Coordinates of C-alpha atoms and ligand atoms in Angstrom, one line a residue:
M29 CA 62.5 18.1 62.2
N30 CA 65.4 15.4 62.3
N31 CA 66.3 14.0 59.0
P32 CA 66.2 10.3 59.4
N33 CA 68.5 9.8 56.4
K34 CA 71.2 12.0 57.9
K35 CA 71.1 10.0 61.2
R36 CA 71.4 6.8 59.4
V37 CA 74.4 7.8 57.1
F38 CA 76.1 9.3 60.2
K39 CA 75.8 6.0 62.2
K40 CA 77.1 3.9 59.2
K41 CA 80.1 6.2 58.8
T42 CA 81.1 5.9 62.5
Q43 CA 80.7 2.2 62.4
D44 CA 82.9 1.9 59.4
Q45 CA 85.4 4.2 60.8
V46 CA 85.9 2.1 63.9
N47 CA 86.0 -1.1 61.6
I48 CA 88.9 0.6 59.5
Q49 CA 90.9 1.2 62.6
E50 CA 90.4 -2.2 63.8
I51 CA 91.0 -3.8 60.5
A52 CA 94.3 -1.9 60.5
E53 CA 95.4 -2.9 63.8
K54 CA 94.4 -6.5 63.4
I55 CA 96.3 -6.6 59.9
T56 CA 99.7 -5.3 61.8
T57 CA 99.4 -8.1 64.2
G58 CA 99.4 -10.5 61.2
D59 CA 95.8 -11.7 61.6
R60 CA 95.2 -13.4 58.1
G61 CA 91.6 -13.1 58.2
Y62 CA 91.6 -9.4 58.7
L63 CA 94.2 -9.0 55.9
S64 CA 91.8 -10.8 53.6
K65 CA 89.0 -8.5 54.6
G66 CA 91.2 -5.4 54.1
I67 CA 92.2 -6.7 50.4
T68 CA 88.3 -7.5 49.8
L69 CA 87.7 -3.9 50.7
I70 CA 90.5 -2.7 48.4
E71 CA 89.1 -4.9 45.6
S72 CA 85.5 -3.6 46.0
S73 CA 83.9 -1.9 43.1
A74 CA 81.3 -0.1 45.4
V75 CA 82.2 3.5 45.0
H76 CA 81.1 4.5 48.8
H77 CA 84.0 1.7 49.8
R78 CA 86.9 3.8 48.1
P79 CA 87.3 6.5 50.8
Y80 CA 87.5 3.5 53.5
A81 CA 90.0 1.5 51.2
N82 CA 92.2 4.8 51.0
E83 CA 91.9 5.4 54.7
L84 CA 93.0 1.7 55.5
V85 CA 96.1 2.4 53.1
Q86 CA 96.9 5.5 54.5
Q87 CA 96.7 4.2 58.1
L88 CA 99.0 1.2 57.2
L89 CA 101.5 3.1 55.0
P90 CA 104.1 3.5 58.2
S91 CA 104.0 0.0 58.5
A92 CA 104.5 -0.9 55.0
G93 CA 107.5 -1.0 52.6
K94 CA 110.0 -3.4 54.2
S95 CA 109.7 -6.1 52.1
I96 CA 111.5 -7.4 48.9
R97 CA 109.3 -7.3 46.0
I98 CA 109.9 -9.7 43.4
G99 CA 107.9 -9.9 40.1
I100 CA 108.0 -13.1 37.9
T101 CA 106.6 -13.3 34.4
G102 CA 106.5 -16.1 31.7
V103 CA 104.2 -17.8 29.3
P104 CA 101.6 -20.0 30.3
G105 CA 103.6 -23.6 30.9
A106 CA 106.8 -22.1 31.8
G107 CA 106.6 -23.2 35.1
K108 CA 105.6 -20.0 37.1
S109 CA 103.6 -22.0 39.7
T110 CA 106.4 -24.7 40.1
W111 CA 109.2 -22.3 40.4
I112 CA 107.3 -20.1 43.0
E113 CA 106.5 -23.3 45.1
A114 CA 110.5 -24.3 44.9
F115 CA 111.6 -20.6 45.4
G116 CA 109.0 -20.3 48.1
K117 CA 110.0 -23.3 50.1
T118 CA 113.6 -22.0 49.9
A119 CA 112.5 -18.7 51.4
V120 CA 110.3 -20.0 54.1
S121 CA 113.2 -22.6 55.2
K122 CA 115.3 -19.2 55.8
G123 CA 112.6 -17.8 58.1
Y124 CA 111.0 -15.4 55.5
K125 CA 107.1 -14.9 55.5
I126 CA 106.0 -14.6 51.8
A127 CA 102.9 -13.5 50.0
V128 CA 102.2 -14.6 46.6
L129 CA 100.0 -12.4 44.5
A130 CA 99.0 -12.1 40.6
V131 CA 98.3 -9.7 37.9
D132 CA 96.2 -11.6 35.4
P133 CA 95.6 -9.5 32.3
S134 CA 92.7 -12.1 31.3
S135 CA 90.9 -12.2 34.6
S136 CA 89.3 -8.8 34.0
L137 CA 87.6 -10.5 30.6
S138 CA 87.0 -13.9 32.1
G139 CA 85.9 -13.0 35.6
G140 CA 88.2 -15.8 36.8
S141 CA 91.9 -16.2 37.7
I142 CA 94.5 -18.9 37.1
L143 CA 97.5 -17.1 38.5
G144 CA 97.9 -17.2 42.0
D145 CA 95.8 -20.2 42.5
K146 CA 96.5 -22.0 45.5
T147 CA 96.0 -25.3 44.3
R148 CA 99.0 -24.8 42.0
M149 CA 101.1 -24.5 45.0
E150 CA 100.4 -27.5 47.3
F151 CA 103.4 -26.8 49.7
L152 CA 103.0 -23.1 49.9
A153 CA 99.3 -23.2 50.2
H154 CA 99.3 -25.0 53.6
H155 CA 102.4 -23.1 55.2
P156 CA 101.6 -20.9 58.0
D157 CA 103.9 -18.3 56.6
V158 CA 102.5 -18.1 53.4
F159 CA 99.5 -15.9 52.0
I160 CA 98.4 -16.4 48.7
R161 CA 95.8 -14.3 47.0
P162 CA 94.7 -14.7 43.5
S163 CA 94.6 -11.7 40.9
P164 CA 91.7 -9.3 41.4
S165 CA 89.1 -10.5 38.9
S166 CA 87.3 -7.3 38.0
G167 CA 87.9 -4.0 36.5
T168 CA 90.3 -2.7 33.9
L169 CA 94.3 -3.7 33.9
G170 CA 94.8 0.0 35.5
G171 CA 92.3 -0.9 38.3
V172 CA 93.6 -4.3 38.9
A173 CA 97.1 -2.7 38.9
R174 CA 95.9 -0.2 41.8
M175 CA 94.5 -3.2 43.8
T176 CA 97.5 -5.2 43.6
R177 CA 99.7 -2.3 44.7
E178 CA 97.7 -1.5 47.7
T179 CA 97.6 -5.4 48.5
I180 CA 101.4 -5.3 48.3
L181 CA 101.3 -2.7 51.3
L182 CA 98.7 -4.4 53.2
C183 CA 100.7 -7.5 53.0
E184 CA 103.9 -5.7 54.1
A185 CA 101.9 -4.2 57.1
A186 CA 101.1 -7.7 58.0
G187 CA 104.6 -8.8 58.3
Y188 CA 105.3 -10.5 54.9
D189 CA 108.8 -9.5 53.9
L190 CA 108.9 -11.3 50.8
I191 CA 106.4 -10.5 47.8
L192 CA 106.1 -12.6 44.8
V193 CA 103.9 -10.9 42.0
E194 CA 103.3 -13.2 39.2
T195 CA 102.0 -12.4 35.8
V196 CA 101.8 -13.9 32.2
G197 CA 103.6 -12.4 29.3
V198 CA 100.6 -10.7 27.7
G199 CA 100.5 -7.0 26.7
Q200 CA 101.0 -4.4 29.4
S201 CA 101.0 -6.5 32.4
E202 CA 104.7 -7.0 32.1
G203 CA 105.3 -3.5 32.4
I204 CA 102.7 -3.2 35.1
V205 CA 104.5 -5.7 37.3
R206 CA 108.0 -4.4 36.9
G207 CA 106.6 -1.1 37.9
M208 CA 105.7 -2.3 41.4
T209 CA 108.5 -4.7 42.2
D210 CA 112.2 -4.3 42.8
F211 CA 113.6 -7.2 40.9
F212 CA 111.8 -8.6 37.7
L213 CA 112.6 -12.1 36.4
L214 CA 111.5 -13.7 33.2
L215 CA 110.9 -17.6 33.4
S216 CA 111.6 -18.8 30.0
L217 CA 112.0 -22.2 28.2
T218 CA 114.4 -23.6 25.8
G219 CA 114.1 -22.4 22.2
A220 CA 112.0 -19.7 23.4
G221 CA 111.7 -18.5 19.8
D222 CA 109.5 -15.4 20.2
E223 CA 112.0 -13.8 22.7
L224 CA 115.0 -14.7 20.7
Q225 CA 113.6 -13.3 17.4
G226 CA 113.2 -9.9 19.0
M227 CA 109.5 -10.2 19.2
K228 CA 109.8 -9.6 23.0
K229 CA 112.8 -7.4 23.1
G230 CA 110.5 -5.0 25.1
I231 CA 110.2 -7.7 27.8
M232 CA 114.0 -8.2 27.7
E233 CA 114.6 -4.7 28.6
L234 CA 112.5 -4.9 31.6
V235 CA 114.3 -7.8 33.6
D236 CA 116.8 -8.3 36.0
A237 CA 117.3 -11.9 35.1
I238 CA 116.4 -14.5 32.7
V239 CA 115.9 -17.9 33.9
I240 CA 115.5 -20.8 31.6
N241 CA 113.4 -23.4 33.5
K242 CA 113.1 -27.2 32.8
A243 CA 116.8 -27.4 32.5
D244 CA 116.8 -31.3 33.5
G245 CA 116.9 -34.6 31.5
S246 CA 117.3 -34.6 28.1
N247 CA 116.6 -30.8 27.7
R248 CA 119.5 -29.9 29.9
E249 CA 121.9 -29.4 27.1
Q250 CA 119.6 -27.4 25.0
A251 CA 118.7 -25.1 28.1
I252 CA 122.4 -24.1 28.5
Q253 CA 122.6 -23.2 24.7
T254 CA 119.3 -20.9 25.3
M255 CA 121.2 -19.4 28.5
H256 CA 124.2 -18.6 26.2
D257 CA 121.8 -17.3 23.1
Y258 CA 120.2 -15.1 25.5
N259 CA 123.4 -13.7 27.3
Q260 CA 124.4 -12.8 23.6
I261 CA 121.5 -10.4 23.5
L262 CA 121.2 -9.3 26.9
R263 CA 125.0 -7.6 26.2
F264 CA 123.6 -5.2 23.6
L265 CA 120.5 -4.2 25.7
T266 CA 119.9 -1.2 28.0
P267 CA 119.9 -2.6 31.9
A268 CA 116.5 -2.3 33.4
T269 CA 118.4 -1.4 36.7
T270 CA 121.3 1.0 36.6
G271 CA 124.4 -0.6 37.7
W272 CA 123.1 -4.1 37.1
K273 CA 123.9 -6.4 34.4
P274 CA 121.0 -8.8 33.8
R275 CA 122.2 -12.5 32.8
A276 CA 120.4 -15.6 32.1
H277 CA 120.8 -18.8 34.3
T278 CA 119.4 -21.9 34.1
C279 CA 117.1 -24.0 36.7
S280 CA 115.0 -27.0 37.1
A281 CA 112.0 -25.8 39.4
L282 CA 110.6 -29.5 39.4
Y283 CA 113.7 -30.9 40.7
N284 CA 114.8 -27.9 42.8
E285 CA 118.0 -27.5 40.9
G286 CA 119.6 -23.8 40.5
I287 CA 117.0 -22.4 42.8
Q288 CA 119.6 -21.7 45.6
E289 CA 121.7 -19.9 43.1
I290 CA 118.9 -17.6 42.1
W291 CA 118.2 -16.8 45.6
E292 CA 121.7 -15.7 46.0
L293 CA 121.5 -13.7 42.9
I294 CA 118.7 -11.7 44.1
R295 CA 120.4 -11.2 47.5
E296 CA 123.2 -9.8 45.8
F297 CA 120.9 -7.6 43.5
I298 CA 119.3 -6.1 46.7
E299 CA 122.5 -5.7 48.6
S300 CA 124.1 -4.0 45.5
T301 CA 121.0 -1.6 44.6
K302 CA 120.7 -0.6 48.4
E303 CA 124.2 0.1 48.6
S304 CA 124.3 2.4 45.6
G305 CA 120.8 4.0 46.3
E306 CA 119.1 2.8 43.3
F307 CA 116.6 0.6 45.6
D308 CA 115.3 3.5 47.1
K309 CA 115.4 5.6 43.8
R310 CA 113.1 3.0 42.1
R311 CA 110.6 2.7 45.0
S312 CA 110.2 6.6 45.1
K313 CA 109.9 6.7 41.3
Q314 CA 107.3 4.0 41.2
A315 CA 105.2 5.7 44.1
V316 CA 105.1 9.0 41.9
D317 CA 104.6 7.1 39.0
W318 CA 101.4 5.1 40.8
M319 CA 100.0 8.7 41.8
S320 CA 99.9 9.9 38.1
Q321 CA 98.4 6.6 37.1
L322 CA 95.8 7.2 39.8
V323 CA 95.3 10.7 38.4
Q324 CA 94.6 9.0 34.9
I325 CA 92.2 6.3 36.5
R326 CA 90.3 9.0 38.5
L327 CA 89.9 11.5 35.5
N328 CA 88.5 8.4 33.3
E329 CA 86.1 7.5 36.2
T330 CA 85.0 11.1 36.6
F331 CA 84.7 12.1 33.0
F332 CA 83.1 8.9 31.4
N333 CA 79.7 9.0 33.2
Q334 CA 77.1 6.9 31.6
Q335 CA 75.8 10.0 29.6
K336 CA 79.3 10.5 28.4
K337 CA 79.8 6.7 27.5
Y338 CA 76.7 6.9 25.3
L339 CA 77.6 10.0 23.7
M340 CA 81.2 8.6 23.2
K341 CA 79.4 5.6 21.2
T342 CA 77.5 7.9 19.2
L343 CA 80.2 10.1 18.0
E344 CA 82.6 7.0 17.4
S345 CA 79.7 5.6 15.0
K346 CA 79.8 9.1 13.3
V347 CA 83.6 9.3 13.0
R348 CA 83.4 5.7 11.5
Q349 CA 81.0 6.7 8.9
N350 CA 83.0 9.8 7.9
E351 CA 80.3 12.2 9.0
L352 CA 82.6 13.8 11.6
S353 CA 86.0 14.5 12.2
P354 CA 87.8 13.1 15.0
S355 CA 88.6 16.6 16.4
E356 CA 85.1 17.7 16.2
A357 CA 84.1 14.6 17.8
V358 CA 86.3 15.1 20.8
D359 CA 85.0 19.2 20.9
L360 CA 81.6 17.5 21.1
L361 CA 82.6 15.2 23.9
F362 CA 83.7 18.0 25.9
N363 CA 81.3 20.4 25.1
P364 CA 78.1 18.7 24.0
K365 CA 75.7 20.9 22.1
A366 CA 72.3 21.5 24.1
Ligands
GDP15 P1 102.7 -22.0 34.6 O1 101.8 -22.0 33.7 O2 104.0 -21.2 34.1 O3 102.5 -21.7 36.1 O4 103.5 -23.5 34.8 P2 103.5 -24.5 35.5 O5 104.2 -24.3 37.1 O6 102.0 -25.0 35.8 O7 104.3 -25.9 34.9 C1 103.6 -26.3 33.7 C2 104.3 -27.8 33.5 O8 105.5 -27.8 33.6 C3 103.6 -28.7 34.7 O9 103.4 -30.0 34.2 C4 105.0 -28.9 35.5 O10 105.1 -30.1 36.2 C5 106.2 -28.7 34.3 N1 107.3 -28.3 34.9 C6 107.6 -27.0 35.7 N2 108.8 -26.7 36.0 C7 109.4 -28.0 35.4 C8 110.8 -28.1 35.2 O11 111.6 -27.7 35.8 N3 111.1 -29.2 35.1 C9 110.4 -30.1 34.2 N4 110.8 -31.4 33.5 N5 108.9 -29.9 34.2 C10 108.6 -28.7 34.8

């Protein structure tokens, strides 16, 4: 007798496979609706969607990789969206197609996302050559990183040749965005106490440039002073990119001053790193690093099923109360006694 379930699964599978090919083809023609559809598939938390998402990325891989990927970080209020709006305007006026993405470390907690919000970028939001996608709003930071990396590839396959990835200076998110971009920029403000006092030395070692924004009106002089202070510190740090000396600059995103200079700076960076081979070397390393992160994610997902999560909680409580040593708890986690 025929198994009706088997038939249904087979039918569903072929339908999905046809769709993947169709989504991939439409994306390469630059169809924005299909691009959004593809990204939604990548962001899906349904386990059965994962193989299709993987298939889509694999199919689009040959058409991807040809963009310039720029990461932007800064505290809330530093002017990131204003800067992206100004920089994006310059880019589209030069004929670039740009995609604005975000990695928002708070989105997995709040379920919402401020970064990459269209309403914050009036001009870009309505431009036909611009695609804006807010941060994925579910999953762990590692999961969000995977989705954003794959979204970059999809956008590239759709013909976007400048990808801007925005993040806020919280925890690991800066390292994650550095790990998926070619050029990484810190947008800062005058005074910038935290960074200058060395509390954020870590971030300064990740950047290719620091831009002190809001260098306008009565703030201009102080911005120039802050730029000098940063330059003093940068001289003593190991550069993030071999052969490139990161420097501080000033700009006013609001009044569109200093934006063209940063455009030139990034152009110079891309030219020199492509010439030295550093550009390709970083891209290859990023792909391999990404693979090992995926292994970690997969191990976590497969190991921590519901049962293991429950056992982990019980063991944690015993460790907390000193009833069990941490090593013994780990042994029990891997080899639970019947
Ligand atoms: P974000 O949180 O980093 O994205 O910052 P926003 O782009 O939303 O900017 C925060 C505030 O700073 C807004 O009120 C902007 O108008 C203002 N702002 C941004 N750039 C500049 C600038 O270059 N000069 C001045 N004076 N204000 C700016």
